[in-house]
Short mmCIF file of C-alpha atoms in Angstrom, two decimals:
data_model
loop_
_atom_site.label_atom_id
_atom_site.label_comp_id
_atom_site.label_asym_id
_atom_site.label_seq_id
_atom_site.Cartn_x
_atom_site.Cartn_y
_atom_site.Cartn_z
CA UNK A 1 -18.91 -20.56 15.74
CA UNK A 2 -16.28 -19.53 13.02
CA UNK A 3 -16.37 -21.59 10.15
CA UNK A 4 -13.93 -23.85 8.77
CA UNK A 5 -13.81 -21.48 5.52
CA UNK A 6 -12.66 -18.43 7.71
CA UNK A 7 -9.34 -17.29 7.73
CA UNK A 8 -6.94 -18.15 10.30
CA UNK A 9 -7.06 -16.51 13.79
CA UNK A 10 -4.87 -15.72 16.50
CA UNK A 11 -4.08 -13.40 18.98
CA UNK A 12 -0.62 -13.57 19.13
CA UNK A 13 0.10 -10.18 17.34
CA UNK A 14 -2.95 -7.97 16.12
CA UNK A 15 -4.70 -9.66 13.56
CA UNK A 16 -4.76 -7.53 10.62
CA UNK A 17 -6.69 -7.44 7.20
CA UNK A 18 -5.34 -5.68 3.87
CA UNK A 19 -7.03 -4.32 1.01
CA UNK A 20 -5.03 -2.62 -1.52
CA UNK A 21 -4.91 -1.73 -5.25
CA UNK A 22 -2.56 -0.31 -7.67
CA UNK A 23 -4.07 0.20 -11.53
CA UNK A 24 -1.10 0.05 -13.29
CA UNK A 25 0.82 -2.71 -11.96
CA UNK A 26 1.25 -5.72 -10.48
CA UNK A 27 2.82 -6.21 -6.72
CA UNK A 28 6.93 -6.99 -6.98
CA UNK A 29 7.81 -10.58 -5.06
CA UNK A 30 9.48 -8.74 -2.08
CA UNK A 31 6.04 -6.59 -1.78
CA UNK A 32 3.89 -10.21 -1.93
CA UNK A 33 6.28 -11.38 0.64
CA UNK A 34 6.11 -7.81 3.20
CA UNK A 35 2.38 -8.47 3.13
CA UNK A 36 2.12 -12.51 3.13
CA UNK A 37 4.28 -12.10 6.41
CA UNK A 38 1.26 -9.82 8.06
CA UNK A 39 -1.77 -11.45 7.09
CA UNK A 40 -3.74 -14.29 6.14
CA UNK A 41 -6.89 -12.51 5.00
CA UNK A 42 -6.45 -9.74 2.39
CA UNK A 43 -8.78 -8.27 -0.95
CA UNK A 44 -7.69 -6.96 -4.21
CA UNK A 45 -8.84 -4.20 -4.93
CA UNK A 46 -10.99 -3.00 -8.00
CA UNK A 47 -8.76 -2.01 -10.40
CA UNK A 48 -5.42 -3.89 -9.71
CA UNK A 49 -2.92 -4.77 -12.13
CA UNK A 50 -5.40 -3.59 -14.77
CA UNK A 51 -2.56 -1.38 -16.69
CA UNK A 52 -0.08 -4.11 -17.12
CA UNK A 53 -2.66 -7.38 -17.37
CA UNK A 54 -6.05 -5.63 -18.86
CA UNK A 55 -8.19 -6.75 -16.73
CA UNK A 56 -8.99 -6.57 -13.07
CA UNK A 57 -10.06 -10.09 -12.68
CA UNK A 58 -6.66 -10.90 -14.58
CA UNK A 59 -4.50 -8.94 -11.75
CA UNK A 60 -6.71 -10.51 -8.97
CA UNK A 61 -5.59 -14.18 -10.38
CA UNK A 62 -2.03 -12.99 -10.64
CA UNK A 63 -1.82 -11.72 -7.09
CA UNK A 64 -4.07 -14.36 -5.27
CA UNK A 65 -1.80 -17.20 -6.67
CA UNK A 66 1.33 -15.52 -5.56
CA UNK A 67 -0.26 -15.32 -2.17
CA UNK A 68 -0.93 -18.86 -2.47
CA UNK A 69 2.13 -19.73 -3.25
CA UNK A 70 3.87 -18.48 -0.18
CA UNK A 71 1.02 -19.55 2.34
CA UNK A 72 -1.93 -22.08 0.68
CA UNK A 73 -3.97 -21.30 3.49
CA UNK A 74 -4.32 -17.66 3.07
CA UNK A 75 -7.77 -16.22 1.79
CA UNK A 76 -7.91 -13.60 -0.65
CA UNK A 77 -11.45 -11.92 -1.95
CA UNK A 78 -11.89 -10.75 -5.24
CA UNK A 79 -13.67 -7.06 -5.10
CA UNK A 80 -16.34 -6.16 -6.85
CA UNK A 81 -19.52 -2.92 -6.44
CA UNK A 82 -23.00 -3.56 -5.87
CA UNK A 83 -23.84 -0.07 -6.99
CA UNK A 84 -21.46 1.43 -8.99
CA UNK A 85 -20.60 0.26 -12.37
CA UNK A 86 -16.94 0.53 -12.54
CA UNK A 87 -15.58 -0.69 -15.85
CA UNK A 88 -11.93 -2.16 -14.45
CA UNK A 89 -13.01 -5.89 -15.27
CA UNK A 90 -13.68 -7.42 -18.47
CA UNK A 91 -17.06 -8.22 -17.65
CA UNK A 92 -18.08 -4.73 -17.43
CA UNK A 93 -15.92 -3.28 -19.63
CA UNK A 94 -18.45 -1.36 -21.50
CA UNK A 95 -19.88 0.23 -18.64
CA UNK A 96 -18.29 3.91 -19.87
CA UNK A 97 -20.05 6.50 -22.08
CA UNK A 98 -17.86 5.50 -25.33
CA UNK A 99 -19.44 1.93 -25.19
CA UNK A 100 -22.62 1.69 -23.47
CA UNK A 101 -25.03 3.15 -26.41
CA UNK A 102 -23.85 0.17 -28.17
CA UNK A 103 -24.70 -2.30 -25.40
CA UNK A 104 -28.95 -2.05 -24.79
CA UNK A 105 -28.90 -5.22 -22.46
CA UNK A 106 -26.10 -3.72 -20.39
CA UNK A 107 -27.98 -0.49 -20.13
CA UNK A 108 -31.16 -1.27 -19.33
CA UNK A 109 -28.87 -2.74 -15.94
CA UNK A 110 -28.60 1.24 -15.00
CA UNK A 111 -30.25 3.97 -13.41
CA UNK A 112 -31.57 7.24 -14.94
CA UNK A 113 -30.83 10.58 -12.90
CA UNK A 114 -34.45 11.83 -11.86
CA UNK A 115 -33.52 15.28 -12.81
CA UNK A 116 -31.76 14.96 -15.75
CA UNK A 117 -33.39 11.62 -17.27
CA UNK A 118 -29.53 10.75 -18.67
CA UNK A 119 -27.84 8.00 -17.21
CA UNK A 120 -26.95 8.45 -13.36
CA UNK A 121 -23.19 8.84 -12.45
CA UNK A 122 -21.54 8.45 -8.70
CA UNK A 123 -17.32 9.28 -8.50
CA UNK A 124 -17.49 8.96 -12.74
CA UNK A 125 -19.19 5.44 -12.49
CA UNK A 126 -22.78 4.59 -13.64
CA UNK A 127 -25.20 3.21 -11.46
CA UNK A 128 -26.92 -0.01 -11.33
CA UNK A 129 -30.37 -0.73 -11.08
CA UNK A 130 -30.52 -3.62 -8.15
CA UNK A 131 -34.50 -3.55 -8.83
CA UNK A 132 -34.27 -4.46 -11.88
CA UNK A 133 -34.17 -8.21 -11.73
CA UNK A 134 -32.23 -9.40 -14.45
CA UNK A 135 -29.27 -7.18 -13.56
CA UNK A 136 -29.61 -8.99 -10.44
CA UNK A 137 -29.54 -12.05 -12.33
CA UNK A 138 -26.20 -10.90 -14.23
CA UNK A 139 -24.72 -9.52 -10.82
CA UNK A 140 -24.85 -12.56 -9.25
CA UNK A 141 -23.42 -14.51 -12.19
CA UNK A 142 -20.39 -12.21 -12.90
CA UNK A 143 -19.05 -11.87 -9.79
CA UNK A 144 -19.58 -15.70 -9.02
CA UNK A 145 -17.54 -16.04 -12.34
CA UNK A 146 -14.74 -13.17 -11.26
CA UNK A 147 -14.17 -15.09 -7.69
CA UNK A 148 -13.83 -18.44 -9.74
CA UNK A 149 -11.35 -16.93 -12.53
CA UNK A 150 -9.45 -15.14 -10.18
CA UNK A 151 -8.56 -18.26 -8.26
CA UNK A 152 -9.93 -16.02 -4.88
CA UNK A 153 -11.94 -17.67 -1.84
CA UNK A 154 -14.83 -15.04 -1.95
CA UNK A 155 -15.65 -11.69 -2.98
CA UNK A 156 -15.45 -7.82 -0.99
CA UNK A 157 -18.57 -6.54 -2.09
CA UNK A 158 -18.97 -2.83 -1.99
CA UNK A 159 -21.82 -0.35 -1.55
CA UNK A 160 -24.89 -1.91 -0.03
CA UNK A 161 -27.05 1.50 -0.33
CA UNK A 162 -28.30 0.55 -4.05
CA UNK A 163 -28.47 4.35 -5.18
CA UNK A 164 -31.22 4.66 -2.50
CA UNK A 165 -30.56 8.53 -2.77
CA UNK A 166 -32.02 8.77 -6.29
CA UNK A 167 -35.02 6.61 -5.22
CA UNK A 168 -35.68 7.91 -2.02
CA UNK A 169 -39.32 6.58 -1.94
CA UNK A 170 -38.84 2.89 -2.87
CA UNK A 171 -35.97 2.74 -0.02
CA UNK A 172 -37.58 -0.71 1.55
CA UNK A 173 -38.10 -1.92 -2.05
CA UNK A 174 -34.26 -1.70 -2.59
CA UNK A 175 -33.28 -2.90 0.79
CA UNK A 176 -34.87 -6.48 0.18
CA UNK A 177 -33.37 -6.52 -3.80
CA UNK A 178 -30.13 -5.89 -1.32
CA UNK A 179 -30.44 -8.76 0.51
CA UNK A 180 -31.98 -11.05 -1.81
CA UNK A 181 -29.36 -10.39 -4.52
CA UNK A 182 -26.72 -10.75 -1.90
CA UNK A 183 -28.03 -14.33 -0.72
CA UNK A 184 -27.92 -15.21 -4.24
CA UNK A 185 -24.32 -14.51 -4.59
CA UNK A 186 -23.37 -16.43 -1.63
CA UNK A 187 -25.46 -19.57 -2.93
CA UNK A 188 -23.71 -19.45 -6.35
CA UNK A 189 -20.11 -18.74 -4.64
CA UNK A 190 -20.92 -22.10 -2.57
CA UNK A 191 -20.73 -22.45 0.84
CA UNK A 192 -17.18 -22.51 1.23
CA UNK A 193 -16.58 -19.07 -0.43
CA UNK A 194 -16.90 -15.74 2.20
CA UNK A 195 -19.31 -13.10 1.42
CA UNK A 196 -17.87 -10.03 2.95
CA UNK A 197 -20.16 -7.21 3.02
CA UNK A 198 -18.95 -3.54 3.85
CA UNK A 199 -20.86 -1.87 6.30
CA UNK A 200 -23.61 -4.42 6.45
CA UNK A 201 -24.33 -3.40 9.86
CA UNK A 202 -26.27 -0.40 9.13
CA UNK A 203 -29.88 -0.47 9.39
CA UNK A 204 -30.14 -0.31 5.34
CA UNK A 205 -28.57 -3.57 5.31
CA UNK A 206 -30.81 -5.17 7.59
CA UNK A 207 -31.37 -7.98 4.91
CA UNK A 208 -27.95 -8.61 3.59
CA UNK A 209 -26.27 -9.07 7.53
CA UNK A 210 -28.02 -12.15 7.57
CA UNK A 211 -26.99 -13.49 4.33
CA UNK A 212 -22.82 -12.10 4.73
CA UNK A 213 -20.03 -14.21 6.14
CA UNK A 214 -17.81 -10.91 7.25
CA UNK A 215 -18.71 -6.94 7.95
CA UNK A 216 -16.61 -4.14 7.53
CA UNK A 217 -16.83 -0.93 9.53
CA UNK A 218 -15.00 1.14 6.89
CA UNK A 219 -14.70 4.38 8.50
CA UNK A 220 -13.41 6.36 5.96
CA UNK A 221 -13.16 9.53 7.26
CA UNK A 222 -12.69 11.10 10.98
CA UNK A 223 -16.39 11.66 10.54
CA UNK A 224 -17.64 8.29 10.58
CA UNK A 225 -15.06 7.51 13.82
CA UNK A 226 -16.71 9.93 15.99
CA UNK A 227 -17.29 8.53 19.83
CA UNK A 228 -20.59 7.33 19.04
CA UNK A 229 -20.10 5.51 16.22
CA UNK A 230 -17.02 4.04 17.73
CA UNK A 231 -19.25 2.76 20.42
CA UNK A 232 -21.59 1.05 18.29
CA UNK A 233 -19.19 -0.53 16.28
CA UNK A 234 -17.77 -2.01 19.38
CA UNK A 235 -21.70 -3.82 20.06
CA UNK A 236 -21.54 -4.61 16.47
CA UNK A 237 -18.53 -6.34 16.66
CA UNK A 238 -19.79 -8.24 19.73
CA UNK A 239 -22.77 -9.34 18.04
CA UNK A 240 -20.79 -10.11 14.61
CA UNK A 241 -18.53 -12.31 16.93
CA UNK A 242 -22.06 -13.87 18.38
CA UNK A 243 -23.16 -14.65 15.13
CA UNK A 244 -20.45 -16.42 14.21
CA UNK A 245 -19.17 -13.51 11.63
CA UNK A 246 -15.98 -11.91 10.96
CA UNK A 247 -15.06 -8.16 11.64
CA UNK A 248 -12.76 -5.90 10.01
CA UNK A 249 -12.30 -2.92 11.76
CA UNK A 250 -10.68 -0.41 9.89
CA UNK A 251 -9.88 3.02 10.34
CA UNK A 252 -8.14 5.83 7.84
CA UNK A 253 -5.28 8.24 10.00
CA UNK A 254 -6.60 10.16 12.18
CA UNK A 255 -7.42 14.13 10.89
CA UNK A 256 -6.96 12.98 7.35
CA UNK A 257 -10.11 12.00 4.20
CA UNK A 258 -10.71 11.41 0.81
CA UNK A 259 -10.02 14.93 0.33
CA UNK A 260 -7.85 16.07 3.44
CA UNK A 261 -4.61 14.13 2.45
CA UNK A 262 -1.37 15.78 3.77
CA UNK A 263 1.92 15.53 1.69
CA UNK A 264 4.14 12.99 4.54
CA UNK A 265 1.36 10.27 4.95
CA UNK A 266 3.40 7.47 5.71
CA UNK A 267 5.16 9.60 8.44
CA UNK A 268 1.82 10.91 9.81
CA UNK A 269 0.12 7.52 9.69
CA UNK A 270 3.18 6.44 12.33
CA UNK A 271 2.14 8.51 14.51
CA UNK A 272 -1.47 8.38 14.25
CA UNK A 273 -1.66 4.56 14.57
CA UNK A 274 -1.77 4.56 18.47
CA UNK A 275 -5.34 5.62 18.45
CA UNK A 276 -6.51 3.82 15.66
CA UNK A 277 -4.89 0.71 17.18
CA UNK A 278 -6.49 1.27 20.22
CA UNK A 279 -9.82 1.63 18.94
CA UNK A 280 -9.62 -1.83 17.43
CA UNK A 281 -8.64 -3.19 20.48
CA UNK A 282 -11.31 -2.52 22.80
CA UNK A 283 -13.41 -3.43 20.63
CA UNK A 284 -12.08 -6.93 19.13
CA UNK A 285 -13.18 -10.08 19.19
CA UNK A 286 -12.21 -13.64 17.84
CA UNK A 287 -12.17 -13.05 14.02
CA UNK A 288 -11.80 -9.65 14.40
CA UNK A 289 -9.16 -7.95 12.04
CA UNK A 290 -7.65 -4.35 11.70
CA UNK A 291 -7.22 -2.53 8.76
CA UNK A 292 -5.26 0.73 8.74
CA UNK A 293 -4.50 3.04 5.74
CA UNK A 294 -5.05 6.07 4.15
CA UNK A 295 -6.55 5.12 1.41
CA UNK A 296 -7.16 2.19 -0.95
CA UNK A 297 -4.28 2.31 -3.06
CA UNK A 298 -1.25 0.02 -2.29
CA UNK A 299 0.51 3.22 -1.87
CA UNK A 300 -1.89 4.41 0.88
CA UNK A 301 -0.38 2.38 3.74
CA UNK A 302 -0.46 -1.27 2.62
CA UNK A 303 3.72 -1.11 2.57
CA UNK A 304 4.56 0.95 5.36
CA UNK A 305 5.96 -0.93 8.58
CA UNK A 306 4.50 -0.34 11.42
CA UNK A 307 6.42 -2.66 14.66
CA UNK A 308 3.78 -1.92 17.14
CA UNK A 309 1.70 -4.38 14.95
CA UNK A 310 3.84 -7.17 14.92
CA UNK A 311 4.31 -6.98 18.73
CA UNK A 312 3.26 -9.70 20.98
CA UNK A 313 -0.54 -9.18 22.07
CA UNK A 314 -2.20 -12.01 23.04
CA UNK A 315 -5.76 -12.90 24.01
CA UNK A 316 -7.77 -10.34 26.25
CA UNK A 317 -8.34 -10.81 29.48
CA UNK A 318 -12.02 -9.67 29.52
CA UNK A 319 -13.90 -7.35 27.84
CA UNK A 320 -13.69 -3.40 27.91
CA UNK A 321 -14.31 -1.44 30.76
CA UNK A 322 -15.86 1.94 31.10
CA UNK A 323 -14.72 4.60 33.31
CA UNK A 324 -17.72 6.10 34.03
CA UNK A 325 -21.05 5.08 32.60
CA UNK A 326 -21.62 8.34 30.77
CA UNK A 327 -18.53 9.21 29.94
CA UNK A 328 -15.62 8.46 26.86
CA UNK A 329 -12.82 6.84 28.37
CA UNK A 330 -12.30 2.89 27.11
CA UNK A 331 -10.05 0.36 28.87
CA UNK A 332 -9.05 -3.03 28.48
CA UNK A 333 -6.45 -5.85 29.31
CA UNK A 334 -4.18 -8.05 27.08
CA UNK A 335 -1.40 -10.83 28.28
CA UNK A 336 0.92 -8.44 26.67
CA UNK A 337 -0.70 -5.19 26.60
CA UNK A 338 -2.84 -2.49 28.52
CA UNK A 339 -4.84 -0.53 26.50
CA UNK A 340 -6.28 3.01 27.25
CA UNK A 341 -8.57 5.12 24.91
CA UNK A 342 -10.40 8.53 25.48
CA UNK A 343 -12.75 8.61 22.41
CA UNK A 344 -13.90 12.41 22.85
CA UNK A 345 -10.13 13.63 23.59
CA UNK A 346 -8.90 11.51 20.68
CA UNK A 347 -6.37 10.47 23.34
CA UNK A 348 -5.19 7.02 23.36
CA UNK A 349 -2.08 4.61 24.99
CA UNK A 350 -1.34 1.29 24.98
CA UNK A 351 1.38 0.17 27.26
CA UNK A 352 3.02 -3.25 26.58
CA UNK A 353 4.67 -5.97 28.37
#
């Protein structure tokens, strides 16, 4: 059963979820009011608004009250890394190498590369120590205090891996620090507040699925969106939908990654979104939302248009079918739409009515 802090639901066009950022600036009105018109579920990202307000938290507040003020109902999550130590937000501002000699109770919150014995850095960000149980302690209190501040009704947390790969051996050790530092957060948000966890459903979450309101499958690159996977996450979003949890499904443009970005995006994404699209669909289920982007940015893909989106969908008419039991080709019935999907091929068409 969904609860009654979820957001809204409905199959009437495909339900969609954004996450977006942009580190210098704030959205403009007409840009709160292009994406207040598509969803009712959304997440600043890490660094937003951080150029023009200071602060992350500061841009998160900004935004989630201009959201708020167009539709009171709408739930925004404040984002914040389980792992990573990125320095965007005034609480962990002196996470960088200039400051954090001078801060010895902020340090001893990090990890020390194995190799090296200096501090441990992942994409330029220092790592946190989730064994260590007074970060834990200081985790669970400063995001608590950035989803209060920010005016938001839960937090995106990121990362649920706790630098596993530079403590290989005490992988089980980490898992439960996961899970139990994750169950914290949720008691200290309160009950009404969602915990969305991203890519909870992997076995190295086992103990923070429990604990989380809402799973992502991120899918960030074509690699993680290969037929199998797609096929789990399609059981996974069942049993999410079971459990009474929410599912964003997203996936990045087909043929593109982090590091495979092509110079007419918004373009390419237009024509890549049929497959995407129709991934999500076979798969969804009640509070089950689609994300598609290139990116995180706001200017990967959280302002482009795309009609087929708005059209009329409504509810399925059963679940999936499979052509053949061994083989990759998905289908499945809408009121408005008939969708087709050949996960090996890449091959995908929905037809609508």
């Amino acid at each position: 059963m969904a609860r009654d802090y979820y957001p809204s639901f409905s199959w009437e066009t495909t339900p969609r979820y954004f996450m977006f950022g942009d580190k210098d600036r704030l959205l403009r009105p007409e840009q709160v009011r292009f994406i207040a018109d598509q969803t009712g579920f959304l997440c600043i990202e890490k660094s937003h608004g951080m150029g023009q307000l200071g602060a992350a938290e500061l841009g998160a507040r900004h935004e989630a009250a201009a959201f708020k003020k167009i539709n009171p109902d709408i739930k925004v999550l404040f984002y914040f890394n389980a792992a990573y130590a990125w320095p965007y937000t005034s609480y962990n501002q002196n996470f960088t190498a200039g400051n954090i000699n001078a801060h010895p109770e902020l340090k001893k919150f990090l990890i020390a590369d194995p190799k090296t014995g200096k501090l441990a850095t992942r994409y330029g960000a220092f790592c946190y120590d989730v064994l260590n149980p007074d970060f834990r302690n200081w985790w669970v209190e400063t995001v608590a205090k950035g989803v209060k501040d920010a005016g938001c009704d839960g937090a995106f947390i990121d990362q649920m891996h706790g630098s596993v790969q530079l403590r290989k051996e005490k992988g089980p050790e980490i898992e439960k620090a996961m899970g139990e530092m994750m169950a914290a957060l949720k008691q200290k948000m309160g009950a009404k507040r969602i915990l969305l966890a991203n890519n909870a459903h992997h076995p190295d979450a086992k103990h923070v699925y429990p604990v989380s309101d809402a799973i992502m499958f991120e899918n960030y690159a074509m690699v993680k969106s290969s037929k199998e996977n797609l096929l789990l996450e399609w059981g996974e979003m069942r049993r999410n939908a079971k459990a009474g949890k929410i599912s964003v499904f997203r996936l990045g443009v087909e043929g593109t990654g982090r590091r495979n970005l092509k110079p007419n995006m918004p373009e390419l994404s237009r024509e890549k979104l049929e497959f995407a699209h129709a991934c999500y669909l076979i798969g969804a289920e009640p509070y089950s939302y689609f994300m598609y982007s290139w990116g995180w940015k706001l200017a990967n893909g959280a302002l482009i248009d795309y009609p087929a989106l708005r059209k009329p969908l409504g509810p399925p008419k059963s679940a999936y079918q499979r052509t053949t039991p061994e083989g990759w080709e998905f289908t499945r019935e809408f009121e408005h739409a008939s969708v087709w999907v050949d996960t090996e091929s890449r091959q995908a068409k929905i037809t609508w009515r």
